[in-house]
Short mmCIF file of C-alpha atoms and ligand atoms in Angstrom, two decimals:
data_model
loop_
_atom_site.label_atom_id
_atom_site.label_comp_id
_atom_site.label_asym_id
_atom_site.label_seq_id
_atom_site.Cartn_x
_atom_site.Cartn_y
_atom_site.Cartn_z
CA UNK A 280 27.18 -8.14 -12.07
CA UNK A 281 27.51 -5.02 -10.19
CA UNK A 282 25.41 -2.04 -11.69
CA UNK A 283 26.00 1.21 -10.83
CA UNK A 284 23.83 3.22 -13.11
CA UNK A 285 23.61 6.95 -13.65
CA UNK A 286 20.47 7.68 -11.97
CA UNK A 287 16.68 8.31 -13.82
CA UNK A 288 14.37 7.66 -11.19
CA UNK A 289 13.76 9.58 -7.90
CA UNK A 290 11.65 7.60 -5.49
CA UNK A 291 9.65 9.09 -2.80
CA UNK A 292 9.14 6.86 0.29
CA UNK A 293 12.30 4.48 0.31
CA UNK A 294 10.83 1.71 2.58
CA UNK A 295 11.34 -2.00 2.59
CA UNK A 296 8.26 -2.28 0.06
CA UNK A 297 10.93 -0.70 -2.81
CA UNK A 298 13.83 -1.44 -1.85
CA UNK A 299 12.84 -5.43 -2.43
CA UNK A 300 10.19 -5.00 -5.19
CA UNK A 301 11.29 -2.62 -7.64
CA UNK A 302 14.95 -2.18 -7.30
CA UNK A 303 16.07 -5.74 -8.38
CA UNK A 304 12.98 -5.72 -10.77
CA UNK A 305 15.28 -2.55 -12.56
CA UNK A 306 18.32 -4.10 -12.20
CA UNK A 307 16.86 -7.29 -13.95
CA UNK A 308 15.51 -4.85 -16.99
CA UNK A 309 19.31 -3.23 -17.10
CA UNK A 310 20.48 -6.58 -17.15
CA UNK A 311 18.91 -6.82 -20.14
CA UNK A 312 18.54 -3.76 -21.81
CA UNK A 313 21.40 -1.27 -20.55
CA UNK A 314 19.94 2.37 -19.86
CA UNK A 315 20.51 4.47 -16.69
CA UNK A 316 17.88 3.49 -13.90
CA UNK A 317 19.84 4.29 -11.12
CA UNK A 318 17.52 5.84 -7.84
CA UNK A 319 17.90 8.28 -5.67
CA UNK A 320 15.53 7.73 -2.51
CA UNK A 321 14.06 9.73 -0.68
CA UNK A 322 13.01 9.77 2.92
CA UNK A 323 10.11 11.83 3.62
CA UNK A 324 10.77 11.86 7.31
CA UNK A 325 13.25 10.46 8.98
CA UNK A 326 16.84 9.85 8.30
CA UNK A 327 17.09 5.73 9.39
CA UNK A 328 17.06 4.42 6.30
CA UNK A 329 19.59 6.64 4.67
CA UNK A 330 21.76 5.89 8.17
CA UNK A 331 21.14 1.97 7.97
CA UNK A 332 22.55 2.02 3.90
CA UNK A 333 25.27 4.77 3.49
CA UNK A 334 27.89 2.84 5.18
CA UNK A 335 27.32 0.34 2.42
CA UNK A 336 27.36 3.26 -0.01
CA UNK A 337 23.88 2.49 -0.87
CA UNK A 338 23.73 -1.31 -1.30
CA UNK A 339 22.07 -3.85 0.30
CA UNK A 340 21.22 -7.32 0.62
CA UNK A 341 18.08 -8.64 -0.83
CA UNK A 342 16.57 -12.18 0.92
CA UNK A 343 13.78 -14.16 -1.45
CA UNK A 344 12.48 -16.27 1.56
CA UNK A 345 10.93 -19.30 -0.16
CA UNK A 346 8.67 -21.94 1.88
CA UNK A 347 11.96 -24.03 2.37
CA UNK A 348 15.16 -22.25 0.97
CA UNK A 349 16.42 -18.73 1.09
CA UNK A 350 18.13 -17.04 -1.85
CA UNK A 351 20.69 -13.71 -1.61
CA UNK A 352 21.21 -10.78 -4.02
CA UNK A 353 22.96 -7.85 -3.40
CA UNK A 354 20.93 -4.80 -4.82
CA UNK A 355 23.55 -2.06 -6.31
CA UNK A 356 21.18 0.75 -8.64
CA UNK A 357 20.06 2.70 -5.66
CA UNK A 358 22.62 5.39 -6.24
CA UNK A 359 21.78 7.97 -3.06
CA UNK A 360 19.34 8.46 -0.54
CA UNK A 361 18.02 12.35 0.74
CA UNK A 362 16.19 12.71 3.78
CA UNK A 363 14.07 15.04 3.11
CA UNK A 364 13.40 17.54 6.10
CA UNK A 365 17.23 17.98 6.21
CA UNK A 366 17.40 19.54 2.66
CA UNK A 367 14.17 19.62 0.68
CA UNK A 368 15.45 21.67 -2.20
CA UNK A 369 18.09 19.27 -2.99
CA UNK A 370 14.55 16.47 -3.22
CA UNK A 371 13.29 19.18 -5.39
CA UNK A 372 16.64 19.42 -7.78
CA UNK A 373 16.49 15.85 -8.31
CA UNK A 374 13.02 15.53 -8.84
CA UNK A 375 13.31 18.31 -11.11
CA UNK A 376 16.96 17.02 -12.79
CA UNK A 377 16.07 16.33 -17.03
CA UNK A 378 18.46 12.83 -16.04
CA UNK A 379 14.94 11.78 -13.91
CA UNK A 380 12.59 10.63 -16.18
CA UNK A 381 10.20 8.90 -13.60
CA UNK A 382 9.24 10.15 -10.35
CA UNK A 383 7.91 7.30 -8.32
CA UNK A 384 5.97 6.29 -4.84
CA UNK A 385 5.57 4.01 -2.58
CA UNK A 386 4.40 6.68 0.70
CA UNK A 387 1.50 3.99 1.86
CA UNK A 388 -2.73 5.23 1.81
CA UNK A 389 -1.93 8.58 4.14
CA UNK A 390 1.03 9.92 2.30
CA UNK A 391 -1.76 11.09 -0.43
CA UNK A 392 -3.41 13.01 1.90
CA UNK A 393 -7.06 12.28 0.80
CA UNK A 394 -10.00 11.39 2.21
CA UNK A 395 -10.24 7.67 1.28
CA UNK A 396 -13.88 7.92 1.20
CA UNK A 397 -14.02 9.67 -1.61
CA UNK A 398 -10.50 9.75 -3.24
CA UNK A 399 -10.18 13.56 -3.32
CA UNK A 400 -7.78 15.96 -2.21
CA UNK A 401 -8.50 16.34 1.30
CA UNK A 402 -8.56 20.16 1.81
CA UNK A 403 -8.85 20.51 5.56
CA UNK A 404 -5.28 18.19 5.85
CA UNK A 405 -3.29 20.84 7.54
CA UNK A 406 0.20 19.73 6.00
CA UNK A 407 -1.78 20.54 2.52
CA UNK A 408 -2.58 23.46 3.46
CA UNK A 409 1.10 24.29 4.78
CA UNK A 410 2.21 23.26 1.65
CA UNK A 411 0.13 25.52 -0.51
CA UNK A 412 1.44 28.30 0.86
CA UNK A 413 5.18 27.51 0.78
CA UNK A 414 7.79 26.64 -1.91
CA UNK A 415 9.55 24.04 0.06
CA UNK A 416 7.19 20.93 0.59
CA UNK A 417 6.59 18.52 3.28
CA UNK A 418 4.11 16.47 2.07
CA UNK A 419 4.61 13.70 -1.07
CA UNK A 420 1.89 15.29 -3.04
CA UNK A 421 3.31 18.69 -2.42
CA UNK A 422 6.57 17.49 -3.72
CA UNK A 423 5.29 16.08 -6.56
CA UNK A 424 3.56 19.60 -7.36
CA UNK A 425 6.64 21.83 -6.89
CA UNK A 426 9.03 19.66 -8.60
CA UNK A 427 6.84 19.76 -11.79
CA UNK A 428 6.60 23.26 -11.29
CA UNK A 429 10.27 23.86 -11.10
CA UNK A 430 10.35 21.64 -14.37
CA UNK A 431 7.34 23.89 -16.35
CA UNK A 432 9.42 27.28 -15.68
CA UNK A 433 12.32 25.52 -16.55
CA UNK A 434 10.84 23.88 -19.80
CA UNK A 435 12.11 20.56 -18.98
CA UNK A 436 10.24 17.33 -20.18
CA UNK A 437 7.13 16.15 -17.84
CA UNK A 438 8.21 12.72 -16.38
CA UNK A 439 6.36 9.86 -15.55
CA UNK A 440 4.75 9.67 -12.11
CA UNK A 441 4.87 6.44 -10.38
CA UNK A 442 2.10 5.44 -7.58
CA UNK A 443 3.16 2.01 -6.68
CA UNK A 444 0.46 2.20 -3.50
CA UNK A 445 -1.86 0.02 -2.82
CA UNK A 446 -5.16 2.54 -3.58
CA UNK A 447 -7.63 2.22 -6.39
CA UNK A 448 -6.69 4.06 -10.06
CA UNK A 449 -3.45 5.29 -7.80
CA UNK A 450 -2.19 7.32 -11.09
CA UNK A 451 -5.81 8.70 -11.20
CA UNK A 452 -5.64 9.17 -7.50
CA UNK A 453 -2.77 11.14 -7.16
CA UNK A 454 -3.40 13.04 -10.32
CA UNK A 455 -6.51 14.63 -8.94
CA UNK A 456 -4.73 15.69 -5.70
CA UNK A 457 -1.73 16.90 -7.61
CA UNK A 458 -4.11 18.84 -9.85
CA UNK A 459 -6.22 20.10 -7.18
CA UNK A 460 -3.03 21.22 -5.48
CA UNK A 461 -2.13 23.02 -9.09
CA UNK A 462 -5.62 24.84 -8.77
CA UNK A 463 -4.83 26.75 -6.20
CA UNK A 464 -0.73 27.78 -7.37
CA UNK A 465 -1.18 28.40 -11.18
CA UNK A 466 -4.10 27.82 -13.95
CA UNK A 467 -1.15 27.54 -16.23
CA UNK A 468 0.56 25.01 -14.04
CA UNK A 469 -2.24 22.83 -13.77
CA UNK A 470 -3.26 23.21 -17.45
CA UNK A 471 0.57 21.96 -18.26
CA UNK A 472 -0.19 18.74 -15.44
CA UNK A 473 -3.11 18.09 -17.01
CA UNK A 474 -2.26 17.65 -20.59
CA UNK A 475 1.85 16.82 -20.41
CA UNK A 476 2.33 14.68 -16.17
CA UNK A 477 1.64 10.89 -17.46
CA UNK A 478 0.46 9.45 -13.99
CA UNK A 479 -0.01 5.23 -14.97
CA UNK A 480 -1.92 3.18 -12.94
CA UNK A 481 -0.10 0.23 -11.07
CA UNK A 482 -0.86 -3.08 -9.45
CA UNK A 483 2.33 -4.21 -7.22
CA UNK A 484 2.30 -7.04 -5.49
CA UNK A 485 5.05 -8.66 -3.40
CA UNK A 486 4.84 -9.26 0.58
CA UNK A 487 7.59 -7.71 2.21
CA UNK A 488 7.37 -8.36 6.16
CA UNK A 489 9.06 -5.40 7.90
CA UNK A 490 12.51 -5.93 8.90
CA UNK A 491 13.35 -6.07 12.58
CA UNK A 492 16.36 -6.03 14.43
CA UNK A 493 15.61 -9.90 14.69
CA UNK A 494 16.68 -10.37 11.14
CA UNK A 495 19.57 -8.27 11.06
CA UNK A 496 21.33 -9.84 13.88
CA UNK A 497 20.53 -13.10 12.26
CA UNK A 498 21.92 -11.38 8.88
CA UNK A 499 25.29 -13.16 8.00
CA UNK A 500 26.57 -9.46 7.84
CA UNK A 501 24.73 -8.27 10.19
CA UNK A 502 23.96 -5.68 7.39
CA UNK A 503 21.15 -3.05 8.94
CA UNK A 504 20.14 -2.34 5.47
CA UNK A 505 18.60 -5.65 5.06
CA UNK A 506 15.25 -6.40 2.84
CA UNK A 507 13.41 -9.88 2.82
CA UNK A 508 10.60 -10.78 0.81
CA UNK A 509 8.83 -13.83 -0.75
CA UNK A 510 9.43 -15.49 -4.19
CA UNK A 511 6.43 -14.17 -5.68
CA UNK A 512 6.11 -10.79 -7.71
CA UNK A 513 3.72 -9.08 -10.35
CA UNK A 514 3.66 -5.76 -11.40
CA UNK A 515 1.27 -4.55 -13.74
CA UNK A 516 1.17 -0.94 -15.13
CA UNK A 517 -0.73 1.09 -17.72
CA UNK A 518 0.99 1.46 -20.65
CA UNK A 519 0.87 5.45 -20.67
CA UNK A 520 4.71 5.29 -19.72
CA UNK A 521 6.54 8.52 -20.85
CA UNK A 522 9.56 7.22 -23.24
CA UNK A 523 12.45 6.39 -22.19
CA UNK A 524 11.31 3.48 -19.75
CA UNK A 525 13.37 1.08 -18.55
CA UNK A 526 12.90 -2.54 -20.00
CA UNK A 527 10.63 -3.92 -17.49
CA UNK A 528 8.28 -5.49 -19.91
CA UNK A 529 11.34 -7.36 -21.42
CA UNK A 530 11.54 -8.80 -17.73
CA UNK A 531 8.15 -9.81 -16.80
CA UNK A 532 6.32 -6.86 -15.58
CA UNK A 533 2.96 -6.71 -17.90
CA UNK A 534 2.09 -3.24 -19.23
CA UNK A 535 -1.68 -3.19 -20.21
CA UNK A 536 -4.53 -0.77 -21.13
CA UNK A 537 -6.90 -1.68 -18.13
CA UNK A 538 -5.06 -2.07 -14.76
CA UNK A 539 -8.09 -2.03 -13.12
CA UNK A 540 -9.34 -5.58 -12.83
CA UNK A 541 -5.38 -6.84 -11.52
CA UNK A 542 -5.74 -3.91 -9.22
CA UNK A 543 -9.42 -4.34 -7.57
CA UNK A 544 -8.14 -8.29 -7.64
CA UNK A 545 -5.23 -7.40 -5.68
CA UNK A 546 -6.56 -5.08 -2.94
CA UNK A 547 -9.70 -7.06 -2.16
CA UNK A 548 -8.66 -11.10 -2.58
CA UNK A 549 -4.85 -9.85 -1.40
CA UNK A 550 -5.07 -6.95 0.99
CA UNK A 551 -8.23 -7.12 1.65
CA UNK A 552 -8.00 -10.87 3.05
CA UNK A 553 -4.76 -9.56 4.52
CA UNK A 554 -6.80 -6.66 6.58
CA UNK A 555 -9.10 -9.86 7.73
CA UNK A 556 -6.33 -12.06 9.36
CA UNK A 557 -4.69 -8.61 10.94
CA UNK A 558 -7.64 -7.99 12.56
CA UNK A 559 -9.97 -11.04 13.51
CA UNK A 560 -6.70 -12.81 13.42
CA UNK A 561 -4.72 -10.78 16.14
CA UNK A 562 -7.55 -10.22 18.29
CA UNK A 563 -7.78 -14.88 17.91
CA UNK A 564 -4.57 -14.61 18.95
CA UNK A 565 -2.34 -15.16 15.76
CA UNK A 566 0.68 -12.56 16.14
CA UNK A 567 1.13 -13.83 12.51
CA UNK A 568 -0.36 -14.16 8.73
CA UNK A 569 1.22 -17.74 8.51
CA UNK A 570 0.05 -18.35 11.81
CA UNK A 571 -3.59 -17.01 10.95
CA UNK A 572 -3.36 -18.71 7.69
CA UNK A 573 -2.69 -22.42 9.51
CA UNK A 574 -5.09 -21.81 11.73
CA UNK A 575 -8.15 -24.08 9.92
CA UNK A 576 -11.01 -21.64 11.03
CA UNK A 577 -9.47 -18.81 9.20
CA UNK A 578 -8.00 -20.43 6.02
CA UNK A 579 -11.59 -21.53 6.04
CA UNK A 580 -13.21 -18.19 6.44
CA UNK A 581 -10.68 -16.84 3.78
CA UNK A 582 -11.58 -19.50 1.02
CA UNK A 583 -15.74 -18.57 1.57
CA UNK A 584 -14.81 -14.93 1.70
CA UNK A 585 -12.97 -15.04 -1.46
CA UNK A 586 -15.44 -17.15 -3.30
CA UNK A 587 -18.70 -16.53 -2.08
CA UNK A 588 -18.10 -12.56 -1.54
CA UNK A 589 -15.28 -10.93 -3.04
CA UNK A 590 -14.93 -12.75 -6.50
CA UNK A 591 -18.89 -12.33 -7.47
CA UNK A 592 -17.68 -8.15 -7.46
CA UNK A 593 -14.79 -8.89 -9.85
CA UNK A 594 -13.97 -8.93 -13.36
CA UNK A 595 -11.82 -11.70 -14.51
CA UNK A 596 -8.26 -10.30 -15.35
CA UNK A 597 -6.83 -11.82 -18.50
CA UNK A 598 -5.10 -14.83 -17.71
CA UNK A 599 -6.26 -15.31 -14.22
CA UNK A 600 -8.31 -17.94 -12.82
CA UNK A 601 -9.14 -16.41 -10.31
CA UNK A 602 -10.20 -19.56 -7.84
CA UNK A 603 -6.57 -20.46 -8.48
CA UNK A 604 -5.44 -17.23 -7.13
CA UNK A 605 -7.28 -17.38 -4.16
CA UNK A 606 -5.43 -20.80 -3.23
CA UNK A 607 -1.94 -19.58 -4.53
CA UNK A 608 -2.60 -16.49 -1.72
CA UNK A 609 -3.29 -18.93 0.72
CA UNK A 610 -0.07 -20.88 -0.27
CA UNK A 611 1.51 -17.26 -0.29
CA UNK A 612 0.16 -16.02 3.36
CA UNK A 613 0.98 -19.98 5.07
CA UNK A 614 5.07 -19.22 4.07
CA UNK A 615 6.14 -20.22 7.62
CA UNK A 616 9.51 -18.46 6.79
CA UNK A 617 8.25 -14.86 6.42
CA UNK A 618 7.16 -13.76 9.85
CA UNK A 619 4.62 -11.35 8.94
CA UNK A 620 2.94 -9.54 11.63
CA UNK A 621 -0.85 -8.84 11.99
CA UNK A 622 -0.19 -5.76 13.94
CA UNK A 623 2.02 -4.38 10.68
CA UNK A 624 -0.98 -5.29 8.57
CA UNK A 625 -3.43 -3.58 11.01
CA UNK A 626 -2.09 -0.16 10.95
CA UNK A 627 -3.69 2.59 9.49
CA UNK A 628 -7.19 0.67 8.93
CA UNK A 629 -8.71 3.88 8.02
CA UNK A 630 -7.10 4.46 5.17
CA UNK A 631 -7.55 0.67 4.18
CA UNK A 632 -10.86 -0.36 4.59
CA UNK A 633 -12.54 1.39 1.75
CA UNK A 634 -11.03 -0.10 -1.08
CA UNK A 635 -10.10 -3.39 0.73
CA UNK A 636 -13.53 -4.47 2.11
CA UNK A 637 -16.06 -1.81 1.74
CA UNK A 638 -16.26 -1.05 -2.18
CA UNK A 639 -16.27 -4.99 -1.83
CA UNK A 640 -19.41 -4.97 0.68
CA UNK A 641 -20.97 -1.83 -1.70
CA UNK A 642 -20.90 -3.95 -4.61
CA UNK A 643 -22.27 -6.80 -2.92
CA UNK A 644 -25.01 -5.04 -1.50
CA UNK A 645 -26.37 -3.26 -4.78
CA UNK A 646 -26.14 -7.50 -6.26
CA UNK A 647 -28.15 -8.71 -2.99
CA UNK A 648 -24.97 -10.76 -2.40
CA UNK A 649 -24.06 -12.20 0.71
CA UNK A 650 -21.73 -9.69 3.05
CA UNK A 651 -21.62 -12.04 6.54
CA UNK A 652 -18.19 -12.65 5.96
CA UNK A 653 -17.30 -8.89 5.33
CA UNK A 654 -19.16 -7.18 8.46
CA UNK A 655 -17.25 -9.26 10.33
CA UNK A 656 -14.08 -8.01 8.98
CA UNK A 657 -15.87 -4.24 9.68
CA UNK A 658 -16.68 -5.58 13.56
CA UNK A 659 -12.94 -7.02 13.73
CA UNK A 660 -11.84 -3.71 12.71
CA UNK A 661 -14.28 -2.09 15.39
CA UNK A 662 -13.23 -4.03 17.91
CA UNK A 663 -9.25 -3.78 17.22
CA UNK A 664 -9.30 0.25 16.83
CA UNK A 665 -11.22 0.19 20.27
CA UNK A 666 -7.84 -0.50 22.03
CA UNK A 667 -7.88 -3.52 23.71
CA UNK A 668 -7.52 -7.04 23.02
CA UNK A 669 -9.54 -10.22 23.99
CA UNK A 670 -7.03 -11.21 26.54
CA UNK A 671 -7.96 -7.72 28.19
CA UNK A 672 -4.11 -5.86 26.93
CA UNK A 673 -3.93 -2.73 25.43
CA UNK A 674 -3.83 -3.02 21.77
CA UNK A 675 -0.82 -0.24 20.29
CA UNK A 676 -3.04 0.44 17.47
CA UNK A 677 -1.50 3.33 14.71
CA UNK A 678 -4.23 5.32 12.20
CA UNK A 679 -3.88 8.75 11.14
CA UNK A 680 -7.68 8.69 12.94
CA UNK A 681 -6.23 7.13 15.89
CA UNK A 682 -7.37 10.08 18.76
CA UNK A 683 -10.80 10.16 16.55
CA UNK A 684 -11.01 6.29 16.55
CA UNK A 685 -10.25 6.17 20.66
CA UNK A 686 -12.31 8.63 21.78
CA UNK A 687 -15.31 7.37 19.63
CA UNK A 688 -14.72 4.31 20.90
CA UNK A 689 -14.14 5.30 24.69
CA UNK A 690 -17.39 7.37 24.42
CA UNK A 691 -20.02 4.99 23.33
CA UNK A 692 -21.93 3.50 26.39
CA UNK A 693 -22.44 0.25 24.42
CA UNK A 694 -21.39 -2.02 22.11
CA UNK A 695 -24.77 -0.55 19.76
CA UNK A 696 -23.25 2.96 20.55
CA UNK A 697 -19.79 2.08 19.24
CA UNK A 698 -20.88 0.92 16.36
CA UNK A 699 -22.51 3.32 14.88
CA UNK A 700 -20.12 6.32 16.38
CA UNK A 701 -17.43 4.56 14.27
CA UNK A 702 -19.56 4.34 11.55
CA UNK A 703 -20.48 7.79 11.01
CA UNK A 704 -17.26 8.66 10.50
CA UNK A 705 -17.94 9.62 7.05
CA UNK A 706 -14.04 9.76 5.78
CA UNK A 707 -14.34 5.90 5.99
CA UNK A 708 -18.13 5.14 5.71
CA UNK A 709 -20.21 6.40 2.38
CA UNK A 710 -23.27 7.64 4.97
CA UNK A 711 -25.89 5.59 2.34
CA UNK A 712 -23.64 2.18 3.04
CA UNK A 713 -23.25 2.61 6.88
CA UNK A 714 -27.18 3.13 6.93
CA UNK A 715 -27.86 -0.08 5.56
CA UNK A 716 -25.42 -2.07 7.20
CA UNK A 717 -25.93 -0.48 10.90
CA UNK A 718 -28.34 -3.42 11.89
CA UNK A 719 -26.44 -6.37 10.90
CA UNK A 720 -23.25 -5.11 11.67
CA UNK A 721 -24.30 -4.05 15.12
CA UNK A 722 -24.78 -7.91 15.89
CA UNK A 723 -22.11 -9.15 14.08
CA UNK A 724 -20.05 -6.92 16.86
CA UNK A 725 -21.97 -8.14 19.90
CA UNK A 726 -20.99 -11.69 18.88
CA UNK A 727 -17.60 -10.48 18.69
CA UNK A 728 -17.31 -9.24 21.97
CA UNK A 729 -19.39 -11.88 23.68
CA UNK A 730 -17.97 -14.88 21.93
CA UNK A 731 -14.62 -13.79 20.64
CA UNK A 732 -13.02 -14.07 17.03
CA UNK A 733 -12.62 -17.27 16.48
CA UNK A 734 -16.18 -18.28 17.05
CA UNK A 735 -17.37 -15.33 15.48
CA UNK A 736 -15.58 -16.68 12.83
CA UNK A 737 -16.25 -20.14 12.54
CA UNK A 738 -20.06 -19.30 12.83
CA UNK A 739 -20.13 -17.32 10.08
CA UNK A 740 -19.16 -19.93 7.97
CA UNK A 741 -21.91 -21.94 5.82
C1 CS2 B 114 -0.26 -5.47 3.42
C2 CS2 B 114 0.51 -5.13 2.13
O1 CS2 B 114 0.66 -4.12 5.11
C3 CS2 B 114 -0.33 -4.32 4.40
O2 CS2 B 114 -1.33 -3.62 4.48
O3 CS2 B 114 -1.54 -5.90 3.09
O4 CS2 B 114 1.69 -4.46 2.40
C4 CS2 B 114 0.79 -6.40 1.30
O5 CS2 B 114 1.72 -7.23 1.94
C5 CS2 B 114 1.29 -6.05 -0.08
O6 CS2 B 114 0.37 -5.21 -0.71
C6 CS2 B 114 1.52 -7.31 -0.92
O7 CS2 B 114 1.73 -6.98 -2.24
#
């Protein structure tokens, strides 16, 4: 069936995450139910997604790579796509359109410009501040803010806001920096946010390995607009959903009262075993998940991690075992077919770590629980942001800290300095944590550089 709804959603940050997550998961629910949930997408920076799709008028192809067969759909509701530096009041005028009933995200941990520390509006970020003081935005939260303001003057209905990131209480998240934004425009403004803007919370979940040029020319179409991703999807949201909504819970996607324990599941058994192999993993070696995940040192290292350290922090989510989940990731991350880099999975680390490893490590702590397996996930990280490999190459590592992270690194005189220079940077490390973990972490790194990740690894298991 080819769908070619009227559009209701605009979506901010049209990468390959969307584009094979949430877009057939809303054709599915029109399937079912009707409605117009057409999107319009919108490219933040640059224009090569909008390039790759409009010759295609906005269609794609959609590969499910399973562990031994591969399955095609051609995706149809993604009506338009606006880069946005090329004409950001037309963003605004769709964002602000009464057809859009939800405004959604996917613009990955920096495009919230917080400190991820902390979770708060980060005040100092200078396209924040750029954005305060003009009417056309660059940034996503800055967008969000002037497109709701545009629909208070105009007295059009609040929307629903959509974070489909992967950051703790994202709704809460970006509420807070959209309302601290508000602060500073209009009392009235923010007052109207504040009791009107629903922002849910989300857990998504589907791995979606970047596509490269690889997989187009292997493409039967050769079709640049290409998406892959594996069988597996959930998507969990708090059911605060501004009416009309699509049909999505007529289609599998679970709306609950308490995201919270599927979300803090997801980003520390998922991502935050994820951030493990991209790190330890690619400096082992393993270019890689699958290949990390084979390899019997890690999927070792991943099982203790997940039982002995991460699922003593967690609450149970209803209908999750979550011992089961752990070995359906590792089923997940071993799909030989999905070519998932560690180096995609290492990037922007900064923004990561906190709520992949170190609320983990802060909970553990306060319990007296067992973090060996965590600091060296913190030491991998150390070692990878320092810039060069165990086979001596220069490591093209990406953070929005990245100069910060190098010259820290570059600076210390020893492997004792280096650690704790990267640890006082306090918009990763809560100053009380990195206190208490300085010591052991500080010879958790030594082993690292002496002995390399693998043994590191393997010695840290019991
Ligand atoms: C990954 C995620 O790139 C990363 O940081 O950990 O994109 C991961 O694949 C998804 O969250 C899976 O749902």
């Amino acid at each position: 069936m080819t769908l070619r709804p009227r559009p209701g959603i605009v979506h901010l940050g049209l990468g390959a995450f969307f584009r094979a997550f949430a877009l057939p998961w809303l054709e599915d629910a029109m399937e079912v139910a009707g409605g117009d949930w057409g999107v319009i997408g919108i490219s933040l920076r640059s224009a090569g997604v909008r390039d790759a799709l409009a010759p295609n008028g906005f269609c794609y192809p959609c590969v499910e790579i399973g562990p031994k067969a591969q399955t095609e759909r051609r995706i149809t509701a993604l009506q338009q796509v606006l880069v946005a530096p090329e004409d950001p009041a037309a963003v605004l005028s769709a964002m602000a359109d009464p057809a859009t009933h939800i405004i959604s995200l996917t613009v990955t941990e920096k495009g919230y410009c917080h400190d991820p520390a902390t979770g708060r509006l980060n005040r100092d970020h200078p396209d924040i501040l750029r954005d305060l003081s003009h009417p056309l935005p660059i940034t996503a939260p800055g967008y969000v803010l002037r497109a709701l303001q545009q629909r208070y003057q105009a007295g059009t209905p609040a929307p629903t806001v959509l974070s489909c990131d992967n950051l703790p209480g994202n709704g809460a998240l970006l509420r807070g920096v959209v309302l601290d934004m508000a602060a500073e425009v209009s009392g009235d403004l923010h007052d109207w946010i504040a009791s009107k803007v629903t922002f849910p919370q989300t857990m998504v979940d589907r791995i979606v390995p970047a596509t490269t040029p690889q997989d187009i020319a292997a493409h039967r179409h050769h079709d640049a607009g290409l998406v892959q991703h594996e069988p597996f999807r959930q998507w969990v949201i708090e059911d605060v959903f501004a009416r009309p909504r699509p049909a999505l819970d007529q289609v599998g996607v679970q709306f609950v009262k308490d995201v919270a324990p599927f979300e803090e599941m997801k980003l520390r058994m998922l991502n935050g075993a994820h951030s493990a192999l991209a790190y330890l993993g690619y400096l082992a070696g393993h270019a890689t998940v699958a290949e990390a995940a084979g390899d019997p040192v890690f999927a070792g290292f991943l099982r203790y991690l997940w039982l002995q350290e991460i699922i003593p922090t967690l609450v149970q989510p209803e209908g999750i075992v979550l011992a089961d989940y752990a070995e359906d990731l590792l089923t997940r991350f071993a799909n030989p077919g999905l070519r998932h880099q560690t180096s995609q999975i290492a990037m922007d680390g900064s923004q990561k770590l906190p709520q992949r490893i170190l609320g983990t490590l802060d909970d553990q702590l306060r319990e007296g629980g067992n973090i060996d397996g965590l600091l060296v996930v913190v030491a991998g990280w150390m070692r990878y942001v320092g810039g060069t490999g165990e086979d001596g190459q220069p490591i093209d590592m990406q953070d929005p800290l990245a100069e910060e992270l190098k010259s820290r690194s570059r600076d210390a005189a020893s492997p004792e300095a280096t650690v704790a220079a990267l640890l006082s940077i306090e918009a990763v490390f809560d100053p009380v944590i990195a206190g208490q973990i300085l010591g052991p972490l500080t010879k958790t790194y030594i082993s690292l550089v002496t002995n390399g990740a693998r043994a590191t690894v393997e010695r840290t298991l019991p």
